[in-house]
């Protein structure tokens, strides 16, 4: 509460982190640069600090940087965050604010022959690996698919020299043969920065200051590359990392970032949480207390806040009804009638499987999410095979069924290889191309028969036949199967014994059997248009009223376990072994996700735990000090 006798004391207390801005500013000194890792916990106002510091640097050193044709690089997590920072910095060209993919592409794009050499080597390694597996394999689905992949990659390798210039669009589909995909750009950037001194020189001369937001989730290989650049150029280059290891949510981020830093790095800490009320800050401090001692302080202007834990037997059948009752209970407890309105509540399902099951896209989601290298692309929507359906087929079908022929024409012109600018202009029969595209659209739409939606594999086969849209490389082998080969593939979905499967093709085979309606539900989910979100979906966001649902039975995730976290289930032998070896356990991962979800709440928070042993859960959370007895209710 406000200090009535001395309101100035409250203002000073809320400005406790002002010294942190000064510490960061002192690091961004052209003549004496220092590198730093800023611990910025949930709701700590790191964007405000970032903008304040950059304004001071502009006032102090802007003219020198401009004279030297240098800029300050700022890497943020999303396009929305980029735009926010750019606007708060008055769109000043002194600051290069971008996502990591955009930044790396701008760094490497002019080195086309080096890119060509990398791509050639990468394809060649893939071919050798496939050929080795082919020699050891047996005739069957996997062998047929590998042969198709070898054929596709060999053709790509042979035609590599015909590519005049490689291209890349951080926000696009990158569908042409000249295009690099998202992961290739990141891998090329990391390789260039670690193996080519010239690339390091280019980076530090153009950007003597590089600041990375959400650094704990930036791909490990890139973070390691930036560390290597800083080590070799510490006298002229400042690397600034903003982050919180407790909020690392992607598996390809660097573990323990912020620990074991070089001795000369500065390690400022922001202590204030400006987002959440006092009770919620107390809860998240308790949650992370077993990991570190980074306690946060509440802003004195914040209300006390309300937290409730509802423990529900996991065998309960009508979960939707139970969750509605809990919302009504929260309305009574808080005196906030908006808890009675579903649109005013954000539901966080900490494992994606739960949202996939509840929203109806589990058959599409489950196979793809099982493959580690697909996870990040699946959850940010950048996976090329997914984008074919979400960015081309879905909007085209919606436009066609809405009788919006203008939008249909725009989508086809933008995405179809039939309207490739160079090809179309050189064509002697452009009318024929238009006729062919119209036939392709009509053929695609004909798959929607009465009330039965087509499967994704039916759509893929249709697109391959008509050429309406380009087929991504990862789906090429499947799309080119003959009808007989497809029947064999479906019969041998799990491969024949003794043959080495191609994991990526296998998971796509399973995912493509899903009906197209699951693409619609999936896209609604990752676009954050649904009532459900996850720790990834709410990254950097905040909500007045939050329900966090913990349910191992629905989640089906082997990477996480809430029964273990809440004391209702013993640690596995693998967990114990990982603890002994100092490796990450499922408890570590689960605790982080729980922390991130709880830290989003601005006013009140309800946590629902579905468990086989309610009594053990209650005993455990009371022992941990996460909740008081009066905050717990067993349904």
Coordinates of N, CA and C in Angstrom, one line a residue, residues 221-334:
X221 N 23.7 -22.3 -30.5 CA 24.8 -22.2 -31.5 C 25.1 -20.7 -31.8
X222 N 24.1 -19.9 -31.9 CA 24.3 -18.5 -32.1 C 24.8 -17.7 -30.9
X223 N 24.3 -18.0 -29.7 CA 24.8 -17.4 -28.5 C 26.3 -17.7 -28.4
X224 N 26.7 -19.0 -28.6 CA 28.1 -19.4 -28.5 C 28.9 -18.6 -29.5
X225 N 28.4 -18.4 -30.7 CA 29.1 -17.7 -31.8 C 29.3 -16.2 -31.3
X226 N 28.3 -15.6 -30.7 CA 28.4 -14.2 -30.3 C 29.4 -14.1 -29.1
X227 N 29.5 -15.1 -28.3 CA 30.5 -15.2 -27.2 C 31.9 -15.2 -27.8
X228 N 32.0 -16.0 -28.9 CA 33.3 -16.1 -29.5 C 33.8 -14.8 -30.1
X229 N 32.8 -14.1 -30.7 CA 33.1 -12.8 -31.3 C 33.5 -11.8 -30.2
X230 N 32.8 -11.8 -29.1 CA 33.1 -10.9 -28.0 C 34.5 -11.1 -27.4
X231 N 34.8 -12.4 -27.3 CA 36.1 -12.8 -26.7 C 37.3 -12.3 -27.6
X232 N 37.1 -12.3 -28.9 CA 38.2 -11.9 -29.8 C 38.2 -10.4 -30.0
X233 N 37.1 -9.7 -29.6 CA 37.0 -8.3 -29.9 C 36.6 -7.5 -28.7
X234 N 37.0 -7.9 -27.5 CA 36.5 -7.3 -26.3 C 36.8 -5.8 -26.1
X235 N 37.9 -5.4 -26.8 CA 38.4 -4.0 -26.7 C 37.5 -3.0 -27.5
X236 N 36.8 -3.5 -28.5 CA 36.0 -2.7 -29.4 C 34.6 -3.0 -29.5
X237 N 34.1 -4.0 -28.8 CA 32.8 -4.6 -29.0 C 32.1 -4.9 -27.6
X238 N 30.9 -4.4 -27.5 CA 30.1 -4.7 -26.3 C 28.9 -5.6 -26.7
X239 N 28.8 -6.7 -26.0 CA 27.7 -7.7 -26.1 C 26.8 -7.6 -24.9
X240 N 25.6 -7.3 -25.1 CA 24.7 -7.1 -23.9 C 23.5 -8.1 -24.0
X241 N 23.4 -9.0 -23.0 CA 22.4 -10.0 -23.0 C 21.3 -9.7 -21.9
X242 N 20.1 -9.6 -22.3 CA 19.0 -9.4 -21.4 C 18.2 -10.8 -21.3
X243 N 18.0 -11.2 -20.1 CA 17.3 -12.5 -20.0 C 17.1 -13.0 -18.5
X244 N 16.5 -14.1 -18.4 CA 16.2 -14.8 -17.2 C 16.2 -16.3 -17.5
X245 N 17.2 -17.0 -17.0 CA 17.2 -18.4 -17.3 C 16.0 -19.2 -16.8
X246 N 15.3 -18.7 -15.8 CA 14.1 -19.3 -15.3 C 13.0 -19.2 -16.3
X247 N 13.1 -18.3 -17.3 CA 12.1 -18.2 -18.3 C 12.5 -18.8 -19.6
X248 N 13.5 -19.7 -19.6 CA 13.9 -20.4 -20.8 C 12.8 -21.4 -21.2
X249 N 12.2 -21.4 -22.3 CA 11.1 -22.3 -22.7 C 11.4 -23.1 -23.9
X250 N 12.4 -22.8 -24.7 CA 12.7 -23.6 -25.9 C 14.0 -24.5 -25.6
X251 N 13.9 -25.7 -26.1 CA 15.0 -26.7 -25.8 C 16.3 -26.3 -26.5
X252 N 16.2 -25.5 -27.6 CA 17.4 -25.2 -28.3 C 18.1 -23.9 -27.8
X253 N 17.6 -23.4 -26.7 CA 18.3 -22.2 -26.0 C 19.5 -22.7 -25.2
X254 N 20.3 -21.8 -24.8 CA 21.5 -22.2 -24.0 C 21.2 -22.4 -22.6
X255 N 21.5 -23.6 -22.0 CA 21.3 -23.8 -20.6 C 22.3 -23.0 -19.8
X256 N 21.8 -22.6 -18.6 CA 22.6 -21.9 -17.6 C 23.3 -20.6 -18.1
X257 N 22.6 -20.0 -19.1 CA 23.1 -18.7 -19.6 C 23.1 -17.7 -18.4
X258 N 24.2 -17.0 -18.3 CA 24.4 -16.1 -17.2 C 25.3 -16.6 -16.1
X259 N 25.5 -18.0 -16.1 CA 26.5 -18.6 -15.2 C 27.8 -18.8 -15.9
X260 N 28.8 -18.8 -15.1 CA 30.2 -19.0 -15.7 C 30.6 -18.0 -16.8
X261 N 30.1 -16.8 -16.6 CA 30.5 -15.8 -17.6 C 32.0 -15.3 -17.4
X262 N 32.6 -14.8 -18.4 CA 34.0 -14.3 -18.2 C 34.0 -13.3 -17.0
X263 N 35.1 -13.2 -16.3 CA 35.3 -12.4 -15.1 C 35.1 -11.0 -15.3
X264 N 35.3 -10.5 -16.6 CA 35.2 -9.0 -16.8 C 33.8 -8.6 -17.3
X265 N 32.9 -9.5 -17.3 CA 31.5 -9.2 -17.7 C 30.8 -8.5 -16.5
X266 N 29.9 -7.6 -16.7 CA 29.1 -6.9 -15.7 C 27.8 -7.7 -15.6
X267 N 27.3 -7.9 -14.4 CA 26.1 -8.7 -14.1 C 25.1 -7.9 -13.3
X268 N 24.5 -6.9 -13.9 CA 23.4 -6.1 -13.2 C 22.2 -7.0 -13.0
X269 N 21.4 -6.6 -12.0 CA 20.2 -7.3 -11.6 C 19.0 -6.4 -11.4
X270 N 17.9 -6.6 -12.1 CA 16.7 -5.8 -11.8 C 15.9 -6.5 -10.7
X271 N 15.5 -5.8 -9.7 CA 14.9 -6.5 -8.5 C 13.3 -6.3 -8.5
X272 N 12.8 -5.2 -9.2 CA 11.4 -4.9 -9.1 C 10.6 -5.6 -10.1
X273 N 9.4 -6.1 -9.7 CA 8.4 -6.6 -10.6 C 7.3 -5.6 -10.7
X274 N 7.1 -5.0 -11.8 CA 6.1 -3.9 -12.0 C 4.7 -4.4 -12.5
X275 N 4.7 -5.7 -12.8 CA 3.5 -6.3 -13.4 C 2.5 -6.9 -12.4
X276 N 3.0 -7.7 -11.6 CA 2.1 -8.6 -10.8 C 1.8 -8.0 -9.4
X277 N 0.7 -8.4 -8.8 CA 0.4 -7.9 -7.4 C 1.3 -8.7 -6.4
X278 N 1.2 -8.3 -5.2 CA 2.2 -8.8 -4.2 C 2.1 -10.3 -3.9
X279 N 0.9 -10.8 -3.8 CA 0.7 -12.2 -3.5 C 1.3 -13.1 -4.6
X280 N 1.1 -12.7 -5.9 CA 1.6 -13.5 -7.0 C 3.1 -13.4 -7.0
X281 N 3.7 -12.3 -6.7 CA 5.2 -12.2 -6.7 C 5.7 -13.0 -5.6
X282 N 5.0 -13.1 -4.4 CA 5.4 -14.0 -3.4 C 5.4 -15.4 -3.8
X283 N 4.4 -15.8 -4.6 CA 4.3 -17.2 -5.1 C 5.5 -17.5 -6.1
X284 N 5.7 -16.6 -7.0 CA 6.7 -17.0 -8.0 C 8.1 -16.9 -7.4
X285 N 8.3 -16.1 -6.4 CA 9.6 -16.1 -5.6 C 9.8 -17.5 -5.0
X286 N 8.7 -18.0 -4.4 CA 8.8 -19.3 -3.7 C 9.1 -20.4 -4.8
X287 N 8.4 -20.3 -5.9 CA 8.6 -21.3 -7.0 C 10.1 -21.4 -7.4
X288 N 10.7 -20.3 -7.6 CA 12.1 -20.3 -8.1 C 13.1 -20.4 -7.0
X289 N 12.7 -20.4 -5.7 CA 13.7 -20.4 -4.6 C 14.6 -21.6 -4.6
X290 N 14.1 -22.7 -5.1 CA 14.9 -23.9 -5.2 C 16.0 -23.9 -6.3
X291 N 15.8 -22.9 -7.2 CA 16.7 -22.8 -8.3 C 17.8 -21.7 -8.1
X292 N 17.4 -20.5 -7.6 CA 18.3 -19.5 -7.3 C 17.6 -18.5 -6.3
X293 N 18.3 -17.5 -6.0 CA 17.8 -16.6 -4.9 C 17.4 -15.2 -5.6
X294 N 16.9 -15.3 -6.8 CA 16.6 -14.0 -7.5 C 15.1 -13.6 -7.1
X295 N 15.0 -13.2 -5.8 CA 13.7 -12.7 -5.4 C 13.4 -11.4 -6.0
X296 N 12.1 -11.2 -6.3 CA 11.6 -9.9 -6.9 C 10.9 -9.1 -5.8
X297 N 10.8 -7.8 -5.9 CA 10.1 -6.9 -5.0 C 8.9 -6.4 -5.8
X298 N 7.7 -6.3 -5.0 CA 6.5 -5.7 -5.7 C 6.5 -4.2 -5.7
X299 N 5.9 -3.7 -6.8 CA 5.7 -2.2 -6.8 C 4.7 -1.8 -5.8
X300 N 5.0 -0.8 -5.0 CA 4.2 -0.4 -3.9 C 2.8 0.0 -4.3
X301 N 2.6 0.3 -5.6 CA 1.3 0.8 -6.0 C 0.3 -0.4 -6.3
X302 N 0.9 -1.6 -6.3 CA 0.1 -2.8 -6.7 C -0.8 -3.3 -5.5
X303 N -1.9 -3.9 -5.8 CA -2.8 -4.4 -4.8 C -2.2 -5.7 -4.3
X304 N -2.9 -6.3 -3.3 CA -2.3 -7.5 -2.7 C -2.4 -8.7 -3.7
X305 N -3.5 -8.8 -4.4 CA -3.7 -9.9 -5.4 C -4.2 -11.2 -4.7
X306 N -4.8 -12.0 -5.5 CA -5.4 -13.3 -5.0 C -5.0 -14.5 -5.8
X307 N -4.6 -15.5 -5.1 CA -4.2 -16.8 -5.7 C -5.0 -17.9 -5.1
X308 N -5.4 -18.8 -5.9 CA -6.1 -20.0 -5.4 C -5.6 -21.3 -6.1
X309 N -5.5 -22.4 -5.3 CA -5.1 -23.7 -5.9 C -6.3 -24.6 -5.8
X310 N -6.8 -25.2 -6.9 CA -7.9 -26.1 -6.9 C -7.3 -27.5 -7.3
X311 N -7.5 -28.5 -6.4 CA -7.0 -29.8 -6.6 C -8.2 -30.7 -7.0
X312 N -8.1 -31.3 -8.2 CA -9.2 -32.1 -8.7 C -8.7 -33.5 -9.1
X313 N -9.5 -34.5 -8.7 CA -9.1 -35.9 -9.0 C -9.1 -36.1 -10.6
X314 N -8.0 -36.7 -11.0 CA -7.7 -36.8 -12.5 C -8.8 -37.6 -13.2
X315 N -9.5 -38.4 -12.5 CA -10.6 -39.2 -13.2 C -11.8 -38.5 -13.4
X316 N -11.9 -37.2 -13.0 CA -13.1 -36.4 -13.3 C -13.4 -36.3 -14.7
X317 N -14.6 -36.6 -15.1 CA -15.0 -36.6 -16.5 C -15.3 -35.3 -17.1
X318 N -16.2 -34.5 -16.5 CA -16.7 -33.3 -17.1 C -15.7 -32.1 -16.6
X319 N -14.6 -32.1 -17.2 CA -13.6 -31.1 -16.8 C -14.0 -29.6 -17.2
X320 N -14.7 -29.5 -18.3 CA -15.2 -28.2 -18.7 C -16.1 -27.6 -17.7
X321 N -17.0 -28.4 -17.2 CA -18.0 -28.0 -16.2 C -17.2 -27.6 -14.9
X322 N -16.3 -28.4 -14.5 CA -15.5 -28.1 -13.3 C -14.8 -26.8 -13.4
X323 N -14.2 -26.6 -14.6 CA -13.4 -25.3 -14.8 C -14.3 -24.1 -14.8
X324 N -15.6 -24.3 -15.3 CA -16.6 -23.2 -15.2 C -16.9 -22.9 -13.8
X325 N -17.1 -24.0 -13.0 CA -17.4 -23.8 -11.6 C -16.3 -23.0 -10.9
X326 N -15.1 -23.4 -11.2 CA -13.9 -22.7 -10.6 C -13.9 -21.2 -11.0
X327 N -14.2 -20.9 -12.2 CA -14.3 -19.5 -12.6 C -15.3 -18.8 -11.8
X328 N -16.4 -19.4 -11.6 CA -17.5 -18.8 -10.7 C -17.0 -18.6 -9.3
X329 N -16.3 -19.5 -8.8 CA -15.7 -19.4 -7.4 C -14.8 -18.3 -7.3
X330 N -13.9 -18.1 -8.4 CA -13.0 -17.0 -8.4 C -13.7 -15.6 -8.4
X331 N -14.8 -15.6 -9.1 CA -15.6 -14.3 -9.1 C -16.1 -14.0 -7.7
X332 N -16.5 -15.0 -7.0 CA -16.9 -14.8 -5.6 C -15.8 -14.4 -4.7
X333 N -14.6 -15.1 -4.8 CA -13.5 -14.8 -4.0 C -12.9 -13.4 -4.2
X334 N -12.8 -13.1 -5.5 CA -12.2 -11.8 -5.8 C -13.1 -10.6 -5.8

